[in-house]
CSV table of C-alpha atoms in Angstrom, one decimal:
chain,number,residue,atom,x,y,z
A,1,MET,CA,2.6,30.3,1.2
A,2,GLY,CA,-1.3,30.0,1.5
A,3,ASP,CA,-3.4,27.2,3.3
A,4,LEU,CA,-2.7,23.5,2.5
A,5,LYS,CA,-5.5,22.5,0.0
A,6,ILE,CA,-6.7,19.8,-2.4
A,7,CYS,CA,-7.7,20.9,-5.9
A,8,VAL,CA,-9.1,19.3,-8.9
A,9,THR,CA,-9.4,20.4,-12.6
A,10,GLY,CA,-10.6,18.8,-15.6
A,11,ILE,CA,-13.2,18.1,-18.2
A,12,ASN,CA,-16.0,15.5,-18.4
A,13,HIS,CA,-19.1,14.4,-20.7
A,14,LYS,CA,-20.9,17.3,-19.0
A,15,THR,CA,-18.4,19.9,-19.8
A,16,ALA,CA,-16.9,18.9,-23.1
A,17,PRO,CA,-17.9,17.1,-26.3
A,18,VAL,CA,-16.0,13.9,-27.3
A,19,GLU,CA,-13.8,15.9,-29.9
A,20,ILE,CA,-12.3,18.0,-27.0
A,21,ARG,CA,-12.2,15.0,-24.6
A,22,GLU,CA,-10.2,13.0,-26.9
A,23,LYS,CA,-7.3,15.7,-27.0
A,24,PHE,CA,-6.8,15.0,-23.2
A,25,ALA,CA,-6.9,11.3,-23.7
A,26,LEU,CA,-3.8,9.7,-21.5
A,27,LYS,CA,-2.5,6.1,-21.6
A,28,ASP,CA,0.7,4.3,-20.8
A,29,GLU,CA,4.0,6.4,-21.2
A,30,LYS,CA,1.9,9.6,-22.1
A,31,LEU,CA,-0.1,9.3,-18.8
A,32,GLU,CA,3.0,8.6,-16.9
A,33,GLY,CA,4.9,11.6,-18.6
A,34,ALA,CA,1.9,13.9,-17.7
A,35,ILE,CA,1.8,12.9,-14.1
A,36,LEU,CA,5.5,13.7,-13.7
A,37,GLU,CA,5.2,17.1,-15.6
A,38,LEU,CA,2.1,18.2,-13.5
A,39,ASN,CA,4.2,17.0,-10.1
A,40,SER,CA,7.1,18.9,-11.3
A,41,LEU,CA,5.0,22.4,-11.3
A,42,PRO,CA,6.2,24.8,-8.6
A,43,PRO,CA,2.5,25.1,-7.1
A,44,VAL,CA,2.1,21.1,-6.9
A,45,ASP,CA,3.0,19.0,-3.9
A,46,GLU,CA,1.4,15.8,-4.7
A,47,CYS,CA,-1.0,14.7,-7.7
A,48,MET,CA,-3.0,12.0,-9.4
A,49,ILE,CA,-4.5,12.0,-12.9
A,50,LEU,CA,-7.8,10.0,-13.4
A,51,SER,CA,-8.2,9.3,-17.2
A,52,THR,CA,-11.3,7.4,-18.5
A,53,CYS,CA,-13.6,7.5,-21.8
A,54,ASN,CA,-15.8,10.3,-20.0
A,55,ARG,CA,-13.5,12.3,-18.0
A,56,VAL,CA,-9.9,13.4,-17.7
A,57,GLU,CA,-9.4,14.8,-14.1
A,58,PHE,CA,-6.1,16.4,-12.7
A,59,TYR,CA,-6.1,16.1,-8.8
A,60,PHE,CA,-3.2,17.7,-6.7
A,61,VAL,CA,-2.2,19.2,-3.3
A,62,SER,CA,-0.9,22.7,-3.1
A,63,ARG,CA,-0.1,25.4,-0.7
A,64,ASN,CA,-0.1,28.3,-3.5
A,65,ASP,CA,-2.9,30.8,-3.3
A,66,ASN,CA,-3.2,30.7,-7.1
A,67,PRO,CA,-2.5,27.0,-8.0
A,68,PHE,CA,-4.5,26.5,-11.0
A,69,VAL,CA,-2.6,29.4,-13.2
A,70,SER,CA,0.6,27.1,-13.8
A,71,VAL,CA,-1.6,23.9,-14.1
A,72,LYS,CA,-4.0,25.6,-16.8
A,73,THR,CA,-0.7,26.6,-18.9
A,74,PHE,CA,0.6,22.7,-18.5
A,75,LEU,CA,-3.0,21.7,-19.7
A,76,SER,CA,-3.1,23.9,-22.7
A,77,LYS,CA,0.6,22.4,-23.7
A,78,LEU,CA,-1.0,18.9,-23.1
A,79,SER,CA,-4.1,19.3,-25.4
A,80,GLY,CA,-3.0,21.9,-27.9
A,81,LEU,CA,-5.8,24.1,-26.9
A,82,THR,CA,-5.2,27.9,-25.9
A,83,GLU,CA,-5.9,28.8,-22.4
A,84,ASP,CA,-8.9,30.8,-23.5
A,85,GLU,CA,-10.2,27.8,-25.2
A,86,LEU,CA,-9.6,25.6,-22.1
A,87,ASN,CA,-11.9,28.1,-20.0
A,88,LYS,CA,-15.0,26.8,-22.0
A,89,PHE,CA,-14.5,23.3,-20.9
A,90,LEU,CA,-12.4,22.9,-17.6
A,91,TYR,CA,-13.9,23.2,-14.1
A,92,PHE,CA,-11.8,24.2,-11.3
A,93,LYS,CA,-12.5,23.0,-7.7
A,94,SER,CA,-10.5,23.3,-4.4
A,95,GLN,CA,-10.8,22.2,-0.7
A,96,GLU,CA,-14.4,21.2,0.1
A,97,GLU,CA,-15.7,21.3,-3.6
A,98,ALA,CA,-12.8,19.3,-4.9
A,99,VAL,CA,-13.2,16.6,-2.1
A,100,ARG,CA,-17.0,16.3,-2.7
A,101,HIS,CA,-16.3,16.0,-6.4
A,102,GLY,CA,-13.8,13.3,-5.9
A,103,PHE,CA,-16.0,11.4,-3.7
A,104,ARG,CA,-18.9,11.7,-6.1
A,105,VAL,CA,-16.9,10.6,-8.9
A,106,ALA,CA,-15.5,7.6,-7.1
A,107,SER,CA,-19.2,6.7,-6.2
A,108,SER,CA,-20.3,7.1,-9.6
A,109,LEU,CA,-22.7,9.8,-8.9
A,110,ASP,CA,-20.9,12.1,-11.6
A,111,SER,CA,-20.8,9.3,-14.4
A,112,MET,CA,-22.9,9.4,-17.4
A,113,VAL,CA,-24.6,6.2,-16.1
A,114,ILE,CA,-25.2,6.7,-12.4
A,115,GLY,CA,-24.1,3.7,-10.6
A,116,GLU,CA,-21.7,2.2,-13.0
A,117,PRO,CA,-19.3,0.0,-11.6
A,118,GLN,CA,-16.3,0.6,-14.1
A,119,ILE,CA,-15.4,3.8,-12.2
A,120,ILE,CA,-14.3,2.2,-9.1
A,121,GLY,CA,-11.5,0.1,-10.9
A,122,GLN,CA,-10.6,3.4,-12.9
A,123,PHE,CA,-10.2,5.2,-9.7
A,124,LYS,CA,-8.2,2.6,-8.3
A,125,ASP,CA,-5.9,2.3,-11.1
A,126,ALA,CA,-5.4,6.1,-11.3
A,127,PHE,CA,-4.6,5.9,-7.4
A,128,ALA,CA,-2.0,2.9,-7.9
A,129,LYS,CA,-0.4,4.7,-10.7
A,130,ALA,CA,0.0,7.9,-8.6
A,131,ARG,CA,1.8,5.5,-6.0
A,132,GLU,CA,3.9,3.8,-8.6
A,133,MET,CA,5.1,7.3,-9.9
A,134,GLY,CA,5.8,8.5,-6.5
A,135,THR,CA,3.4,11.4,-6.9
A,136,ALA,CA,0.9,10.5,-4.0
A,137,GLY,CA,1.9,11.7,-0.5
A,138,VAL,CA,0.1,11.7,2.6
A,139,VAL,CA,-2.8,13.9,1.6
A,140,ILE,CA,-3.6,12.0,-1.9
A,141,ASN,CA,-3.1,8.7,-0.3
A,142,ARG,CA,-5.8,9.6,2.4
A,143,PHE,CA,-8.2,11.2,0.0
A,144,CYS,CA,-8.1,8.2,-2.2
A,145,GLU,CA,-8.5,5.8,0.5
A,146,THR,CA,-11.3,7.6,1.9
A,147,ALA,CA,-13.0,8.0,-1.7
A,148,LEU,CA,-13.1,4.3,-2.1
A,149,LYS,CA,-14.4,3.6,1.4
A,150,VAL,CA,-17.1,6.2,0.7
A,151,SER,CA,-17.8,4.4,-2.8
A,152,LYS,CA,-18.3,1.2,-1.0
A,153,LYS,CA,-20.3,2.6,1.7
A,154,VAL,CA,-22.9,4.3,-1.2
A,155,ARG,CA,-23.2,0.9,-3.0
A,156,THR,CA,-23.8,-1.1,0.2
A,157,GLU,CA,-26.2,1.2,1.8
A,158,THR,CA,-28.2,2.5,-1.3
A,159,GLY,CA,-29.7,1.1,-4.4
A,160,ILE,CA,-27.3,3.0,-6.6
A,161,ALA,CA,-25.9,-0.1,-8.1
A,162,ARG,CA,-29.1,-2.3,-8.7
A,163,ASN,CA,-30.0,-3.1,-12.2
A,164,ALA,CA,-26.2,-2.7,-13.3
A,165,VAL,CA,-26.0,-0.6,-16.4
A,166,SER,CA,-22.9,1.0,-18.2
A,167,ILE,CA,-21.9,2.6,-21.5
A,168,SER,CA,-21.5,-0.8,-23.0
A,169,PHE,CA,-25.2,-1.7,-21.8
A,170,ALA,CA,-26.3,1.6,-23.3
A,171,ALA,CA,-24.8,0.8,-26.5
A,172,VAL,CA,-26.8,-2.6,-26.6
A,173,GLU,CA,-29.9,-0.7,-25.5
A,174,LEU,CA,-29.4,1.5,-28.5
A,175,ALA,CA,-29.1,-1.4,-30.8
A,176,LYS,CA,-32.4,-3.1,-29.3
A,177,LYS,CA,-34.1,0.4,-30.1
A,178,ILE,CA,-33.1,0.3,-33.6
A,179,PHE,CA,-34.0,-3.0,-34.3
A,180,GLY,CA,-36.5,-4.1,-31.9
A,181,TYR,CA,-34.9,-7.5,-31.3
A,182,LEU,CA,-31.3,-8.7,-31.9
A,183,SER,CA,-31.5,-12.5,-32.0
A,184,ASP,CA,-31.2,-12.7,-35.8
A,185,LYS,CA,-28.5,-10.0,-36.1
A,186,ASN,CA,-24.8,-10.2,-36.8
A,187,VAL,CA,-23.1,-8.2,-34.1
A,188,ALA,CA,-19.4,-7.2,-34.5
A,189,ILE,CA,-17.1,-6.1,-31.5
A,190,ILE,CA,-14.1,-4.2,-32.4
A,191,GLY,CA,-11.7,-4.5,-29.4
A,192,ALA,CA,-11.2,-7.0,-26.7
A,193,GLY,CA,-10.8,-4.9,-23.6
A,194,GLU,CA,-13.1,-4.5,-20.8
A,195,MET,CA,-15.8,-2.3,-22.5
A,196,ALA,CA,-16.1,-4.9,-25.4
A,197,GLU,CA,-16.2,-7.7,-23.0
A,198,LEU,CA,-19.2,-5.8,-21.1
A,199,ALA,CA,-20.9,-5.3,-24.5
A,200,VAL,CA,-20.5,-8.8,-25.5
A,201,LYS,CA,-22.1,-10.0,-21.9
A,202,HIS,CA,-25.0,-7.7,-22.5
A,203,LEU,CA,-25.6,-8.8,-26.1
A,204,ILE,CA,-25.9,-12.4,-24.9
A,205,THR,CA,-28.5,-11.6,-22.6
A,206,THR,CA,-30.5,-10.2,-25.1
A,207,GLY,CA,-30.5,-13.2,-27.4
A,208,VAL,CA,-27.6,-12.7,-29.8
A,209,ASN,CA,-26.0,-15.9,-30.9
A,210,LYS,CA,-23.9,-14.6,-33.6
A,211,VAL,CA,-21.0,-12.4,-32.5
A,212,PHE,CA,-17.7,-11.4,-34.1
A,213,VAL,CA,-14.6,-10.5,-32.2
A,214,VAL,CA,-12.1,-8.2,-34.0
A,215,ASN,CA,-8.9,-7.4,-32.5
A,216,ARG,CA,-5.4,-6.2,-33.3
A,217,THR,CA,-4.0,-9.1,-31.4
A,218,LEU,CA,-5.8,-12.3,-32.5
A,219,GLU,CA,-5.2,-14.4,-29.3
A,220,LYS,CA,-7.2,-11.8,-27.3
A,221,ALA,CA,-9.9,-11.9,-29.9
A,222,GLU,CA,-10.0,-15.6,-29.8
A,223,LYS,CA,-10.1,-15.8,-25.8
A,224,LEU,CA,-13.2,-13.4,-25.6
A,225,ALA,CA,-14.9,-15.1,-28.7
A,226,GLU,CA,-14.6,-18.6,-27.2
A,227,GLU,CA,-15.8,-17.4,-23.9
A,228,PHE,CA,-19.2,-16.3,-25.5
A,229,GLY,CA,-19.5,-18.9,-28.4
A,230,GLY,CA,-18.4,-16.2,-31.0
A,231,LYS,CA,-15.9,-16.1,-33.8
A,232,ALA,CA,-12.5,-14.2,-33.7
A,233,PHE,CA,-10.8,-12.2,-36.5
A,234,LYS,CA,-7.8,-10.2,-37.0
A,235,LEU,CA,-8.0,-6.3,-37.4
A,236,GLU,CA,-7.0,-6.8,-40.9
A,237,ASP,CA,-10.1,-8.9,-41.7
A,238,ILE,CA,-12.3,-5.9,-40.6
A,239,GLU,CA,-13.8,-5.4,-44.1
A,240,SER,CA,-15.1,-8.8,-44.4
A,241,VAL,CA,-16.5,-8.5,-41.0
A,242,LEU,CA,-18.3,-5.2,-41.8
A,243,THR,CA,-19.8,-6.7,-44.8
A,244,ALA,CA,-21.4,-9.5,-42.6
A,245,SER,CA,-22.6,-7.4,-39.7
A,246,ASP,CA,-25.7,-5.5,-38.9
A,247,ILE,CA,-24.4,-4.0,-35.8
A,248,VAL,CA,-20.9,-2.9,-34.9
A,249,ILE,CA,-19.8,-1.8,-31.4
A,250,SER,CA,-16.2,-0.5,-31.4
A,251,SER,CA,-14.1,0.0,-28.3
A,252,THR,CA,-10.5,0.2,-28.9
A,253,GLY,CA,-7.4,2.1,-27.5
A,254,ALA,CA,-6.3,3.0,-30.9
A,255,PRO,CA,-4.8,6.6,-31.7
A,256,GLY,CA,-6.6,6.9,-35.0
A,257,TYR,CA,-9.6,5.6,-36.7
A,258,VAL,CA,-10.3,2.1,-36.9
A,259,ILE,CA,-13.1,2.2,-39.4
A,260,THR,CA,-12.7,4.8,-42.0
A,261,LYS,CA,-15.2,6.5,-44.5
A,262,GLU,CA,-13.2,5.0,-47.4
A,263,MET,CA,-13.7,1.3,-45.8
A,264,ILE,CA,-17.5,1.8,-45.3
A,265,GLU,CA,-17.9,3.1,-48.8
A,266,LYS,CA,-15.9,-0.1,-50.4
A,267,VAL,CA,-18.2,-2.5,-48.4
A,268,LYS,CA,-21.2,-0.9,-48.9
A,269,ASN,CA,-22.0,-2.4,-52.3
A,270,ARG,CA,-21.4,-5.9,-50.9
A,271,ARG,CA,-24.1,-5.4,-48.4
A,272,SER,CA,-27.1,-5.8,-50.7
A,273,GLY,CA,-28.6,-2.6,-49.4
A,274,LYS,CA,-29.0,-3.7,-45.7
A,275,PRO,CA,-28.4,-1.0,-43.2
A,276,LEU,CA,-25.2,-0.8,-41.0
A,277,PHE,CA,-25.6,0.5,-37.4
A,278,LEU,CA,-22.1,1.6,-36.0
A,279,ILE,CA,-21.7,2.5,-32.2
A,280,ASP,CA,-18.5,4.0,-31.3
A,281,ILE,CA,-17.7,4.0,-27.5
A,282,ALA,CA,-14.2,4.7,-27.7
A,283,VAL,CA,-12.3,7.8,-26.6
A,284,PRO,CA,-10.5,8.9,-28.8
A,285,ARG,CA,-13.1,7.8,-31.3
A,286,ASP,CA,-12.4,4.6,-33.4
A,287,ILE,CA,-15.0,5.6,-36.2
A,288,ASP,CA,-14.6,8.4,-38.9
A,289,PRO,CA,-17.5,10.7,-38.0
A,290,ALA,CA,-17.7,11.5,-41.8
A,291,ILE,CA,-19.2,8.0,-42.1
A,292,ASP,CA,-22.4,9.3,-40.9
A,293,ARG,CA,-23.2,11.0,-44.2
A,294,ILE,CA,-23.2,7.8,-46.2
A,295,GLU,CA,-26.7,6.6,-47.1
A,296,ASN,CA,-28.1,3.7,-45.2
A,297,VAL,CA,-25.0,3.9,-42.5
A,298,TYR,CA,-26.0,5.1,-39.0
A,299,LEU,CA,-23.2,6.2,-36.6
A,300,PHE,CA,-23.6,6.9,-33.0
A,301,ASP,CA,-20.8,8.1,-30.8
A,302,ILE,CA,-20.5,8.1,-26.9
A,303,ASP,CA,-22.3,11.3,-26.7
A,304,ASN,CA,-25.3,10.0,-28.5
A,305,LEU,CA,-25.7,7.4,-25.8
A,306,LYS,CA,-26.8,9.9,-23.4
A,307,GLU,CA,-30.5,9.6,-24.2
A,308,VAL,CA,-30.4,5.9,-24.0
A,309,VAL,CA,-28.8,6.1,-20.6
A,310,GLU,CA,-31.4,8.5,-19.1
A,311,ALA,CA,-34.0,6.1,-19.7
A,312,ASN,CA,-32.5,3.7,-17.3
A,313,LEU,CA,-31.5,6.1,-14.3
A,314,GLU,CA,-34.9,7.0,-12.5
A,315,GLU,CA,-34.5,4.4,-9.7
A,316,ARG,CA,-30.8,5.2,-9.5
A,317,LYS,CA,-31.5,9.0,-9.3
A,318,ARG,CA,-33.7,8.1,-6.1
A,319,ALA,CA,-30.9,6.1,-4.3
A,320,ALA,CA,-28.4,9.0,-5.5
A,321,LYS,CA,-30.2,11.2,-3.1
A,322,GLU,CA,-29.2,8.8,-0.1
A,323,ALA,CA,-25.7,8.6,-1.5
A,324,GLU,CA,-25.5,12.5,-1.4
A,325,GLU,CA,-26.1,12.6,2.1
A,326,ILE,CA,-23.6,9.9,2.9
A,327,ILE,CA,-20.9,11.8,0.8
A,328,GLU,CA,-21.6,14.9,2.7
A,329,GLY,CA,-20.8,13.7,5.9
A,330,CYS,CA,-17.6,12.1,4.5
A,331,VAL,CA,-16.7,15.4,3.0
A,332,HIS,CA,-16.8,17.4,6.2
A,333,ARG,CA,-14.8,15.0,8.0
A,334,PHE,CA,-12.1,14.8,5.4
A,335,VAL,CA,-11.7,18.4,5.3
A,336,HIS,CA,-11.5,18.7,9.0
A,337,TRP,CA,-8.7,16.0,8.9
A,338,LEU,CA,-6.9,18.0,6.3
A,339,LYS,CA,-7.0,21.2,8.4
A,340,GLU,CA,-5.9,19.1,11.5
A,341,HIS,CA,-3.1,17.8,9.2
A,342,GLU,CA,-2.0,21.1,8.6
A,343,VAL,CA,-1.5,22.1,12.2
A,344,ALA,CA,-0.3,18.6,13.5
A,345,PRO,CA,3.4,19.7,12.6
A,346,LEU,CA,3.1,22.6,14.9
A,347,ILE,CA,1.9,20.5,17.8
A,348,ALA,CA,4.5,17.8,17.3
A,349,GLU,CA,7.3,20.5,17.3
A,350,LEU,CA,5.8,22.2,20.5
A,351,LYS,CA,6.0,18.8,22.3
A,352,GLN,CA,9.5,18.3,20.8
A,353,LYS,CA,10.6,21.5,22.1
A,354,ALA,CA,9.1,21.0,25.7
A,355,GLU,CA,10.7,17.5,25.9
A,356,LYS,CA,14.1,18.8,24.7
A,357,ILE,CA,14.0,21.6,27.5
A,358,ARG,CA,12.9,19.1,30.1
A,359,LYS,CA,15.8,16.5,29.5
A,360,GLU,CA,18.3,19.5,29.4
A,361,GLU,CA,17.2,20.9,32.7
A,362,LEU,CA,17.4,17.3,34.4
A,363,GLU,CA,20.6,16.7,32.9
A,364,LYS,CA,22.1,19.7,34.5
A,365,ARG,CA,20.4,19.6,38.0
A,366,LEU,CA,20.1,15.8,38.8
A,367,PRO,CA,23.8,15.0,39.1
A,368,LYS,CA,23.7,17.8,41.8
A,369,MET,CA,20.8,16.4,43.7
A,370,ASN,CA,22.6,13.2,45.3
A,371,LEU,CA,19.5,11.2,44.4
A,372,THR,CA,19.1,7.3,44.2
A,373,GLU,CA,18.2,5.8,40.7
A,374,GLU,CA,14.7,5.2,41.9
A,375,GLN,CA,14.4,8.8,43.0
A,376,LYS,CA,15.8,10.1,39.6
A,377,GLU,CA,13.1,7.9,37.8
A,378,GLN,CA,10.5,9.3,40.0
A,379,VAL,CA,11.6,13.0,39.3
A,380,ASP,CA,11.7,12.2,35.4
A,381,TYR,CA,8.1,10.7,35.7
A,382,LEU,CA,6.9,13.8,37.6
A,383,THR,CA,8.4,16.4,35.2
A,384,GLN,CA,6.9,14.4,32.4
A,385,ILE,CA,3.3,14.7,33.9
A,386,ILE,CA,3.8,18.5,34.6
A,387,ILE,CA,4.8,19.1,31.1
A,388,ASN,CA,1.8,17.2,29.6
A,389,LYS,CA,-0.7,18.8,32.0
A,390,LEU,CA,0.7,22.3,31.3
A,391,LEU,CA,0.3,21.6,27.5
A,392,HIS,CA,-2.8,19.8,27.5
A,393,THR,CA,-5.3,22.9,27.5
A,394,PRO,CA,-3.3,25.0,24.7
A,395,ILE,CA,-2.9,22.0,22.4
A,396,THR,CA,-6.5,20.9,22.8
A,397,THR,CA,-7.6,24.7,22.2
A,398,PHE,CA,-5.3,25.0,19.2
A,399,ARG,CA,-6.3,21.7,17.5
A,400,GLN,CA,-10.1,22.9,18.0
A,401,LYS,CA,-9.8,26.3,17.0
A,402,ALA,CA,-6.8,26.8,14.6
A,403,PRO,CA,-8.5,24.8,11.6
A,404,ASP,CA,-11.0,27.1,11.3
A,405,GLU,CA,-9.4,30.3,12.6
A,406,LYS,CA,-6.0,30.9,11.2
A,407,THR,CA,-5.1,33.6,13.4
A,408,TYR,CA,-4.6,30.9,16.1
A,409,ILE,CA,-1.7,29.5,14.2
A,410,LYS,CA,0.4,32.7,14.2
A,411,VAL,CA,-0.4,33.4,17.8
A,412,PHE,CA,0.6,29.8,18.7
A,413,ARG,CA,3.8,30.3,16.7
A,414,GLU,CA,4.7,33.7,18.5
A,415,ILE,CA,3.7,32.4,22.0
A,416,PHE,CA,5.8,29.3,22.0
A,417,GLY,CA,8.7,30.4,19.8
A,418,LEU,CA,8.0,28.1,17.1
A,419,THR,CA,9.4,28.0,13.3
A,420,LYS,CA,7.9,30.4,11.0
A,421,GLU,CA,7.0,27.8,8.4
């Protein structure tokens, strides 16, 4: 058995293109099944999975010297990729590197759009799901709670969240870049979730006044359309919506393509030669990439938004430097806590052993000493003081030295006759 450590492996928008990331996309029962399977692996003591459009990350706690071996096999089975193929896209981090990475993710420093607020809710949801599934123990709980506190500190003490942007914002920025202005354009939103709602909010601020909301559930589409003065449609009406729209932003949770090449070819002749701009911000993708080869139809996916995003990041990059300093201090404190957490059971065991010896000796000797009850209480109190003073120096030294010098743990066990593991 090795040292207690927190680990993370996964893929994100920096390490893998969308066609690889969508192989890891996890939702609902698939997510729950993956959490339980990951937690059942021999090297894994606790775990949590963070699954978003731009990343899927597997956080876990282990004492195994090579914890990533069986986890990689699990990820190969999950994604359908070979382990050699996975090596091109996965990152592996443990202990200080893993903690720093997690804190940066929660603080949106590792997001495609630095400072975007969605990651906080996504991180909270991942933590809540781990607790619900019973896979979050003491370490994952402490790690997530600390990460969320770090995120709040970064947002309140730096300018990282000023001029809020998001993937939805970037999609609208791309539409503005293409058309110049949007007030006379018909915009369709496919999907009625959080990403779609954010897109509509940004569109309204640009002057768009004709919004179509398409969703599998008409009630959801109607609710969002009503909020922004748009018009709602069922998914079955998507062809008529495509015919009337100039810009389409799609963000559903559908497992397959919502907009197909055949669909676009069918509506193309009804559009009188007007160009159609499709922006796919869903993972897995909503729009068949083959559509981009159709004349007068222009398709952008989530990876294409990186260029738009970068134009909005200069101020946030400056704030990010301040945020990194905040995070660094929090990383060191957490890692120190983790190391102390590892030695805490030994300290508790020593105290319990000393108390047991003290009580046993008093029970044997006090009856023979013919003392009053008051005197017995004084002897009891005196022996407690002696034990506490005697153990104070070795315990204090052990707590300070053991986290960084592992030989102290072995020596501590041997000197006081404590358990081997």
